[in-house]
Coordinates of C-alpha atoms and ligand atoms in Angstrom, one line a residue:
M1 CA -32.3 45.7 -28.6
K2 CA -35.4 46.2 -26.4
Q3 CA -33.4 44.9 -23.5
L4 CA -30.6 47.3 -24.2
A5 CA -33.0 50.2 -24.3
S6 CA -34.6 49.3 -21.0
I7 CA -31.2 48.9 -19.4
F8 CA -30.3 52.3 -20.7
I9 CA -33.5 53.8 -19.3
L10 CA -32.8 52.1 -16.0
L11 CA -29.3 53.5 -15.9
V12 CA -30.6 57.0 -16.6
L13 CA -33.2 56.6 -13.9
L14 CA -30.6 55.3 -11.5
S15 CA -28.2 58.2 -12.2
F16 CA -31.1 60.6 -11.7
T17 CA -32.0 59.3 -8.3
H18 CA -28.3 58.9 -7.6
N19 CA -27.8 62.7 -8.2
F20 CA -30.8 63.5 -6.2
N21 CA -29.6 61.8 -3.0
P22 CA -26.5 59.7 -3.4
Q23 CA -26.4 58.4 0.1
S24 CA -27.8 54.8 0.3
K25 CA -30.1 53.8 3.2
E26 CA -27.5 51.3 4.2
I27 CA -24.7 53.9 4.5
T28 CA -27.0 56.1 6.5
Q29 CA -28.0 53.3 8.9
K30 CA -24.5 51.9 9.3
Y31 CA -22.6 55.1 9.7
F32 CA -24.8 58.2 10.0
P33 CA -28.1 57.2 11.6
D34 CA -30.2 60.3 12.3
F35 CA -30.6 61.6 15.8
D36 CA -33.9 61.5 17.5
Y37 CA -33.8 64.9 19.1
E38 CA -36.3 67.8 19.4
I39 CA -35.2 70.6 17.1
N40 CA -37.6 73.5 16.6
T41 CA -35.8 75.6 14.1
P42 CA -37.8 76.6 10.9
A43 CA -36.7 73.7 8.7
F44 CA -38.3 71.3 11.2
T45 CA -41.7 72.9 11.0
K46 CA -42.0 71.4 7.6
K47 CA -41.4 68.0 5.9
K48 CA -39.4 69.2 2.9
G49 CA -37.0 72.0 2.0
F50 CA -35.0 74.3 4.2
T51 CA -35.4 77.6 6.0
N52 CA -36.3 80.5 3.8
Y53 CA -35.8 84.2 4.5
N54 CA -39.3 84.9 5.8
E55 CA -39.1 81.9 8.1
L56 CA -35.7 83.0 9.3
M57 CA -37.0 86.4 10.2
D58 CA -40.1 85.1 11.9
F59 CA -38.0 82.7 14.0
L60 CA -35.6 85.5 15.0
N61 CA -38.4 88.0 15.8
Q62 CA -40.2 85.4 18.0
L63 CA -37.0 84.7 19.9
Q64 CA -36.4 88.4 20.3
A65 CA -39.9 89.1 21.6
S66 CA -39.4 86.6 24.5
N67 CA -35.8 87.6 25.2
S68 CA -35.8 91.3 24.6
D69 CA -33.6 91.9 27.7
K70 CA -30.7 90.1 26.1
M71 CA -31.2 89.6 22.3
Q72 CA -30.8 92.3 19.7
I73 CA -31.4 92.0 16.0
T74 CA -29.8 94.5 13.6
F75 CA -29.3 94.5 9.8
I76 CA -25.7 94.7 8.5
G77 CA -26.4 95.3 4.9
E78 CA -28.6 94.2 1.9
S79 CA -27.9 91.2 -0.2
Q80 CA -27.5 91.8 -4.0
L81 CA -31.2 90.8 -4.4
G82 CA -32.2 93.3 -1.8
K83 CA -32.7 91.2 1.3
K84 CA -31.6 92.7 4.6
V85 CA -29.0 90.5 6.3
P86 CA -29.8 90.0 10.0
F87 CA -27.1 90.0 12.7
V88 CA -28.0 88.8 16.2
K89 CA -26.2 89.7 19.4
I90 CA -27.0 88.2 22.8
S91 CA -25.6 89.6 25.9
K92 CA -26.4 89.7 29.6
A93 CA -26.0 93.0 31.3
N94 CA -23.9 92.3 34.4
N95 CA -20.9 94.7 34.2
Q96 CA -18.5 91.8 33.9
P97 CA -15.7 91.7 31.4
K98 CA -16.8 89.4 28.6
L99 CA -15.3 87.2 25.9
K100 CA -16.9 87.6 22.5
V101 CA -17.8 84.6 20.3
W102 CA -18.9 84.7 16.7
F103 CA -21.0 82.1 14.9
Q104 CA -21.7 82.3 11.2
G105 CA -23.6 80.1 8.8
G106 CA -24.8 80.0 5.3
L107 CA -21.8 81.7 3.6
H108 CA -22.2 79.0 1.0
G109 CA -25.9 78.8 0.1
N110 CA -25.9 75.0 -0.6
E111 CA -24.6 74.0 2.9
M112 CA -28.0 73.8 4.5
A113 CA -27.1 72.5 8.0
S114 CA -24.8 75.5 8.6
T115 CA -27.7 78.0 8.9
E116 CA -29.8 75.6 10.8
C117 CA -27.2 74.8 13.4
V118 CA -26.5 78.5 14.1
L119 CA -30.3 79.0 14.7
F120 CA -30.4 75.9 16.9
L121 CA -27.4 77.2 18.9
L122 CA -29.2 80.6 19.4
D123 CA -32.4 78.9 20.5
K124 CA -30.7 76.6 22.9
I125 CA -28.6 79.3 24.6
L126 CA -31.6 81.5 25.1
N127 CA -34.1 78.7 26.1
D128 CA -32.1 75.9 27.8
P129 CA -31.8 77.0 31.5
K130 CA -28.7 74.7 31.8
L131 CA -26.8 76.9 29.3
A132 CA -27.8 80.3 30.8
Y133 CA -24.6 80.6 32.8
L134 CA -22.5 81.0 29.6
L135 CA -23.8 84.5 29.1
D136 CA -22.3 85.5 32.5
K137 CA -18.9 85.7 30.8
I138 CA -19.6 85.6 27.1
D139 CA -21.3 87.9 24.5
I140 CA -22.3 86.0 21.4
A141 CA -22.8 87.1 17.8
F142 CA -24.8 85.1 15.2
V143 CA -24.9 85.6 11.4
P144 CA -27.3 82.7 10.6
M145 CA -27.6 83.3 6.9
A146 CA -24.6 85.1 5.5
N147 CA -25.4 84.5 1.8
I148 CA -29.2 84.9 1.7
D149 CA -29.5 85.0 -2.1
G150 CA -27.5 81.8 -2.4
Y151 CA -29.2 80.0 0.5
E152 CA -32.7 80.5 -0.9
K153 CA -31.7 78.9 -4.2
Q154 CA -29.5 76.3 -2.5
D155 CA -26.6 77.7 -4.5
R156 CA -23.1 78.0 -3.2
Y157 CA -22.5 81.4 -4.7
A158 CA -23.7 84.9 -4.2
A159 CA -26.2 86.3 -6.7
N160 CA -23.4 87.5 -9.0
G161 CA -21.9 84.0 -9.2
L162 CA -18.9 84.7 -6.9
D163 CA -17.8 82.7 -3.9
L164 CA -18.0 84.7 -0.6
N165 CA -15.4 82.5 1.0
R166 CA -12.8 83.4 -1.6
D167 CA -13.3 87.1 -1.1
Q168 CA -12.4 87.6 2.6
T169 CA -9.6 90.0 1.9
K170 CA -10.0 91.3 -1.7
L171 CA -13.6 92.4 -0.8
I172 CA -15.0 92.9 -4.3
I173 CA -18.5 91.4 -3.4
K174 CA -21.1 93.5 -1.6
E175 CA -21.9 90.9 1.0
S176 CA -18.2 90.3 1.9
K177 CA -17.7 94.0 2.6
F178 CA -20.5 94.3 5.2
L179 CA -19.9 90.9 6.7
K180 CA -16.3 91.7 7.2
Q181 CA -17.1 95.2 8.6
C182 CA -19.5 93.6 11.1
F183 CA -16.8 91.0 12.1
S184 CA -14.2 93.8 12.6
D185 CA -16.7 95.9 14.6
F186 CA -17.7 93.0 16.9
N187 CA -14.0 91.9 17.0
P188 CA -14.5 88.4 18.5
H189 CA -12.0 86.4 20.5
V190 CA -13.3 83.2 19.1
A191 CA -15.1 82.5 15.8
I192 CA -16.7 79.5 14.0
D193 CA -17.7 79.6 10.4
F194 CA -20.1 76.7 9.8
H195 CA -20.0 75.0 6.4
E196 CA -21.0 71.6 4.9
Y197 CA -18.9 69.4 2.6
N198 CA -19.8 67.1 -0.2
P199 CA -19.1 63.5 0.8
Y200 CA -19.3 62.3 -2.8
R201 CA -16.5 64.3 -4.6
K202 CA -16.1 63.2 -8.2
D203 CA -12.4 62.6 -7.5
F204 CA -13.4 59.8 -5.1
A205 CA -14.7 57.7 -8.0
Q206 CA -11.0 56.7 -8.7
L207 CA -10.4 55.4 -5.2
G208 CA -11.1 51.9 -4.0
N209 CA -12.6 49.3 -6.4
N210 CA -15.8 51.2 -7.1
G211 CA -15.3 54.6 -5.7
V212 CA -15.6 55.7 -2.1
T213 CA -17.4 58.2 0.1
S214 CA -16.3 60.2 3.1
R215 CA -16.3 58.5 6.5
Y216 CA -16.5 61.5 8.7
D217 CA -19.4 63.4 10.2
V218 CA -17.3 66.6 10.4
M219 CA -14.0 68.1 9.5
F220 CA -12.1 70.8 11.4
M221 CA -10.2 73.5 9.5
S222 CA -7.9 75.8 11.5
S223 CA -5.3 78.0 9.9
G224 CA -1.8 76.8 9.2
N225 CA -0.8 80.3 7.9
L226 CA 2.7 81.1 9.2
N227 CA 1.8 84.8 10.0
V228 CA -0.8 83.5 12.5
P229 CA 1.4 83.3 15.7
Q230 CA 2.4 79.8 16.6
K231 CA 0.9 80.2 20.1
L232 CA -2.5 81.1 18.7
R233 CA -2.4 78.2 16.2
D234 CA -1.5 75.7 19.0
F235 CA -4.1 77.1 21.4
T236 CA -6.8 76.7 18.7
N237 CA -5.8 73.2 17.9
E238 CA -4.8 71.9 21.3
V239 CA -7.5 73.4 23.4
F240 CA -10.6 74.4 21.4
I241 CA -10.5 71.7 18.7
K242 CA -9.4 69.0 21.1
D243 CA -12.3 69.8 23.5
A244 CA -14.8 69.8 20.7
Q245 CA -13.5 66.5 19.5
K246 CA -13.9 65.0 23.0
A247 CA -17.5 66.2 23.0
L248 CA -18.1 64.6 19.5
S249 CA -16.6 61.3 20.6
Q250 CA -19.1 61.1 23.5
L251 CA -21.9 61.5 20.9
N252 CA -20.3 58.8 18.7
L253 CA -19.7 61.4 16.0
S254 CA -16.6 61.0 13.8
F255 CA -14.2 63.7 12.7
Q256 CA -11.0 64.4 11.0
E257 CA -8.8 67.4 9.9
Y258 CA -10.2 69.2 6.9
S259 CA -9.1 67.8 3.6
T260 CA -10.0 68.4 0.0
T261 CA -8.9 66.9 -3.3
H262 CA -7.6 68.1 -6.7
V263 CA -6.0 66.4 -9.7
E264 CA -2.5 67.5 -10.6
L265 CA -0.9 66.0 -13.8
G266 CA -3.4 63.1 -13.6
E267 CA -2.6 62.3 -10.0
L268 CA -5.0 62.7 -7.1
H269 CA -3.8 65.0 -4.4
F270 CA -5.3 65.8 -1.0
S271 CA -4.8 69.2 0.6
Q272 CA -5.2 69.4 4.4
G273 CA -5.9 72.5 6.4
S274 CA -5.8 76.1 5.1
N275 CA -3.3 78.9 4.9
N276 CA -4.9 81.3 2.4
A277 CA -6.4 84.5 3.8
R278 CA -9.0 84.5 1.0
S279 CA -11.1 82.1 3.2
S280 CA -12.5 82.8 6.6
A281 CA -10.5 80.3 8.7
T282 CA -7.3 82.0 7.9
S283 CA -8.6 85.6 7.5
Y284 CA -10.2 85.5 11.0
A285 CA -7.1 83.9 12.5
L286 CA -5.0 86.7 11.1
A287 CA -7.3 89.1 12.8
N288 CA -6.1 87.7 16.1
T289 CA -9.1 85.3 16.7
V290 CA -9.3 81.7 17.7
S291 CA -10.8 80.7 14.4
T292 CA -12.1 77.5 13.0
L293 CA -14.1 76.6 9.9
I294 CA -16.4 73.6 10.5
E295 CA -17.3 71.3 7.6
I296 CA -20.3 69.0 8.3
R297 CA -20.9 66.1 6.0
G298 CA -24.0 67.2 4.1
V299 CA -23.8 68.8 0.6
G300 CA -25.9 67.0 -1.9
I301 CA -27.7 64.7 0.5
D302 CA -30.8 66.9 1.0
R303 CA -32.4 66.2 4.4
T304 CA -30.7 62.8 5.0
S305 CA -29.3 62.7 8.6
F306 CA -30.3 66.3 8.9
K307 CA -30.8 66.4 12.7
R308 CA -27.5 64.5 13.2
R309 CA -25.8 67.2 11.0
I310 CA -27.3 70.0 13.0
Y311 CA -26.6 68.4 16.3
T312 CA -22.9 68.0 15.2
G313 CA -22.6 71.7 14.6
Y314 CA -24.4 72.5 17.7
A315 CA -22.2 70.3 19.8
I316 CA -19.1 71.9 18.4
G317 CA -20.5 75.5 19.0
L318 CA -21.5 74.6 22.5
S319 CA -18.1 73.1 23.2
Y320 CA -16.4 76.2 22.0
L321 CA -18.5 78.3 24.4
E322 CA -17.7 76.0 27.3
T323 CA -14.0 76.0 26.5
A324 CA -14.0 79.8 26.3
Y325 CA -15.9 80.1 29.6
Q326 CA -13.5 77.7 31.4
N327 CA -10.4 79.2 29.9
F328 CA -11.4 82.8 30.1
N329 CA -8.1 84.3 31.3
Q330 CA -6.0 82.1 29.0
V331 CA -8.0 83.2 25.9
L332 CA -7.2 86.8 26.8
E333 CA -3.6 86.1 27.6
V334 CA -3.0 84.1 24.4
L335 CA -4.6 86.8 22.2
N336 CA -3.0 89.7 24.0
N337 CA 0.5 88.2 23.7
A338 CA 0.3 86.4 20.3
N339 CA 1.7 89.4 18.4
K340 CA 4.5 90.1 20.8
E341 CA 6.8 87.4 19.7
A342 CA 9.8 88.4 17.6
K343 CA 8.9 87.4 14.0
L344 CA 9.4 87.7 10.3
A345 CA 6.8 88.6 7.8
I346 CA 6.2 85.4 5.9
V347 CA 5.4 86.4 2.3
S348 CA 4.9 82.9 0.9
S349 CA 5.2 79.3 2.0
K350 CA 4.9 75.8 0.8
K351 CA 3.0 72.9 2.3
E352 CA 4.7 69.7 3.3
S353 CA 3.7 66.6 1.2
S354 CA 3.5 63.2 2.7
K355 CA 1.7 59.9 2.2
Q356 CA -1.0 59.2 4.7
Q357 CA -3.6 56.5 5.4
M358 CA -7.1 58.0 5.2
K359 CA -10.4 56.2 6.0
F360 CA -13.3 56.1 3.6
I361 CA -16.5 54.1 3.0
S362 CA -16.2 51.8 0.0
L363 CA -19.1 52.1 -2.4
E364 CA -18.5 48.5 -3.5
D365 CA -19.6 46.9 -0.2
N366 CA -20.2 49.8 2.2
E367 CA -17.2 48.6 4.3
E368 CA -14.7 51.0 5.9
V369 CA -11.5 51.1 3.9
S370 CA -8.1 52.7 4.6
I371 CA -6.3 54.1 1.6
E372 CA -2.9 55.5 1.2
V373 CA -3.1 59.0 -0.3
L374 CA -0.7 61.9 -1.0
V375 CA -1.4 64.8 1.3
K376 CA -0.2 68.4 1.2
N377 CA -0.6 69.7 4.7
A378 CA -1.1 73.4 5.4
S379 CA -0.5 72.9 9.1
K380 CA 3.1 71.8 8.2
S381 CA 4.1 74.7 6.0
S382 CA 7.6 76.2 5.7
P383 CA 8.5 79.7 4.4
T384 CA 9.7 80.2 0.8
L385 CA 10.0 84.0 1.1
S386 CA 10.2 86.0 4.2
R387 CA 11.1 89.6 5.0
M388 CA 11.8 91.7 8.1
Y389 CA 8.6 92.5 9.9
P390 CA 8.1 96.2 9.1
H391 CA 7.3 98.8 11.7
A392 CA 4.8 100.3 9.3
Y393 CA 3.7 100.4 5.7
L394 CA 3.3 103.7 3.9
I395 CA 0.7 104.1 1.2
L396 CA 0.5 107.0 -1.3
P397 CA -2.6 109.3 -0.9
D398 CA -4.4 108.3 -4.1
N399 CA -5.0 104.7 -3.1
E400 CA -8.4 104.9 -1.5
A401 CA -9.4 101.4 -2.7
V402 CA -6.5 100.0 -0.7
V403 CA -7.2 102.1 2.4
S404 CA -11.0 101.5 2.5
R405 CA -10.3 97.7 2.4
L406 CA -7.7 97.9 5.2
K407 CA -10.3 99.7 7.4
I408 CA -13.0 97.0 6.7
L409 CA -10.4 94.4 7.7
G410 CA -10.1 96.1 11.0
I411 CA -6.7 97.7 10.4
K412 CA -6.1 101.2 11.7
V413 CA -4.8 103.6 9.2
D414 CA -3.3 107.0 10.1
T415 CA -2.2 109.8 7.8
L416 CA 1.0 112.0 7.8
Q417 CA 0.2 115.5 9.1
N418 CA 3.2 117.1 7.3
D419 CA 5.5 116.3 4.4
T420 CA 8.1 114.0 5.9
L421 CA 11.4 112.6 4.6
I422 CA 11.5 108.9 5.6
S423 CA 14.0 106.2 4.8
V424 CA 12.0 103.3 3.5
E425 CA 12.1 100.1 1.4
S426 CA 10.3 100.4 -1.9
Y427 CA 9.1 97.5 -4.1
L428 CA 10.6 97.4 -7.6
I429 CA 8.6 94.9 -9.7
N430 CA 11.1 92.6 -11.4
A431 CA 8.7 89.9 -12.7
Y432 CA 5.1 90.4 -13.8
K433 CA 2.5 88.1 -15.3
K434 CA -1.2 89.1 -15.7
G435 CA -3.8 86.4 -16.0
N436 CA -6.0 86.4 -19.0
T437 CA -9.0 84.8 -17.4
L438 CA -11.1 86.0 -14.5
E439 CA -10.3 84.2 -11.2
E440 CA -12.9 84.7 -8.5
G441 CA -13.8 87.9 -10.2
V442 CA -10.3 89.4 -10.8
Y443 CA -7.5 89.2 -13.3
L444 CA -4.5 88.1 -11.2
Q445 CA -1.2 89.9 -11.3
D446 CA 1.6 87.5 -10.4
V447 CA 4.6 89.6 -9.4
K448 CA 8.1 89.4 -7.9
A449 CA 9.7 92.5 -6.3
D450 CA 13.1 93.6 -5.2
L451 CA 13.3 95.8 -2.1
V452 CA 15.2 99.1 -2.7
Q453 CA 16.3 101.2 0.2
E454 CA 15.7 104.9 -0.4
N455 CA 14.9 108.3 1.2
I456 CA 11.6 109.6 0.1
R457 CA 9.8 112.8 0.9
F458 CA 6.2 111.6 1.6
V459 CA 3.6 114.3 1.2
K460 CA 1.1 115.3 3.9
G461 CA -1.9 112.9 3.6
T462 CA 0.2 109.8 2.9
F463 CA -1.3 106.8 4.7
W464 CA 0.6 105.2 7.6
V465 CA -0.3 101.7 8.7
G466 CA 1.6 101.0 12.0
L467 CA 2.0 97.3 12.7
N468 CA 1.9 97.6 16.4
Q469 CA -1.8 96.7 16.2
E470 CA -4.1 93.7 16.7
N471 CA -4.7 92.9 13.0
A472 CA -1.2 93.6 11.9
N473 CA -0.7 90.0 10.5
L474 CA -3.6 90.6 8.1
A475 CA -1.8 93.7 6.8
I476 CA 1.2 91.5 5.9
E477 CA -1.0 89.1 3.9
V478 CA -2.6 91.9 1.8
L479 CA 0.3 94.3 1.4
E480 CA 3.3 92.1 0.7
P481 CA 2.9 91.9 -3.1
E482 CA 4.0 88.3 -3.6
A483 CA 1.7 87.0 -0.8
P484 CA -0.9 84.4 -2.0
N485 CA -3.8 86.7 -1.5
S486 CA -2.3 90.2 -1.8
F487 CA -3.9 93.3 -3.0
V488 CA -1.4 93.4 -5.9
L489 CA -2.2 89.8 -6.9
N490 CA -5.9 90.6 -6.8
S491 CA -5.3 93.8 -8.9
I492 CA -6.6 96.1 -6.2
I493 CA -3.1 97.8 -6.5
P494 CA -2.0 98.1 -10.2
A495 CA 1.5 97.0 -10.9
Q496 CA 3.9 97.2 -13.9
L497 CA 7.1 95.5 -14.8
G498 CA 10.1 97.8 -13.9
S499 CA 7.9 100.2 -11.8
K500 CA 7.6 100.8 -8.1
L501 CA 4.5 100.1 -6.1
P502 CA 2.7 102.9 -4.2
I503 CA 3.4 101.0 -1.0
Y504 CA 6.5 101.3 1.1
R505 CA 8.0 99.4 4.1
F506 CA 9.3 101.3 7.1
V507 CA 11.7 99.0 8.9
Q508 CA 13.5 100.1 12.0
K509 CA 16.9 98.4 11.9
Ligands
LIG1 ZN1 -18.6 76.0 2.4

């Protein structure tokens, strides 16, 4: 009995230490040895913990004081707990046309290397003379700690418990609104949103003989959304991500395409890539940007391999800057022409499922194992519902909640100057289901609609969203009611079975 009790206590202690830092010394040494590299960002001025808000501000202010000719700090809004969110721009005055690159970290507050690698990038670009040339052709924006309230508590969520990376288009969280406004105002050509992932997902316990852990230093997530023009998706994957992967290989860092797991009817499924506009990778790509979300292996392992993790993000950020610099004209050409292809508005799509071999580290013997898994791949999606690409959407005047969001998303909205008779397609709701639990802060409205052709006299002041504009593809995602992250789904636009929506399509046939 005594023996049993001590075994029990031992197990409790083991599980406690296991939760604290689940990565064994052997796995660290064998697969993720830390880098021996000088990093002077705030977390490295101390032995424990991570950068807090005051340290962040001191660090930025010091850099600014010695680089006042090119670095500017502004505040884009206040967090829910009242901390002013800093936004840094660095730019060299030389009257040359520039590309604009955006780096963001700390959107999830428990992904600690994300903030630190944005700070390290900023410091290196300002202080490493070998990198000074980049500013000849590139202006760079930095949001080092997007979710300050979360980051200071090492908590994924904003202070109200909501996830900022599920709120990129419905914009119900304070921080999302000003972050997105800032993004739209800066209007970057290239963007990276840095994150970290948990290498010990609970679903991994059922793989291998005794569970597995992830094998990769970093995962790349680009958008597979079909409203992101194919040329832009290819350019992101074939040029920017490929170059970054070459840079990682030279540093012996391992990588794969982003994947996550969920259990469906008792069976483990992997999802690869992203196509939902609720998260940054896709929402930025729909805003005509070379967009990538970077997932560094790090959640839950405290400061283990911390320099390695930061260097991984830094190497990717630097590679993106070099790729932008070297492909200056091509970046402009791809983005200027991406929207000019003839296309359909893709309302919904499904991901292709296939069996794939994926590499892991077995927790039984710390050896690399290859396991066959079922993968749904967002980068291989096919449309399930598409409509003619409209020339414009019309929105009735009393829909300010819709129009203010479109503007934050960087979508230009005009108004009719006179009452005007226009032949349009209206949406007649023929199926309606309202969720009875809050999902990411809203009750979802799942709808289906028939298009009805009719002549309507629109009153003066009706909103007109012409789609001959840069962020048009984002308008498709939020205004087509059946789209997977639409304003109707997110209850920004009320809907009712048998009624018409206050949005109309103007299609030139
Ligand atoms: Zn994240």
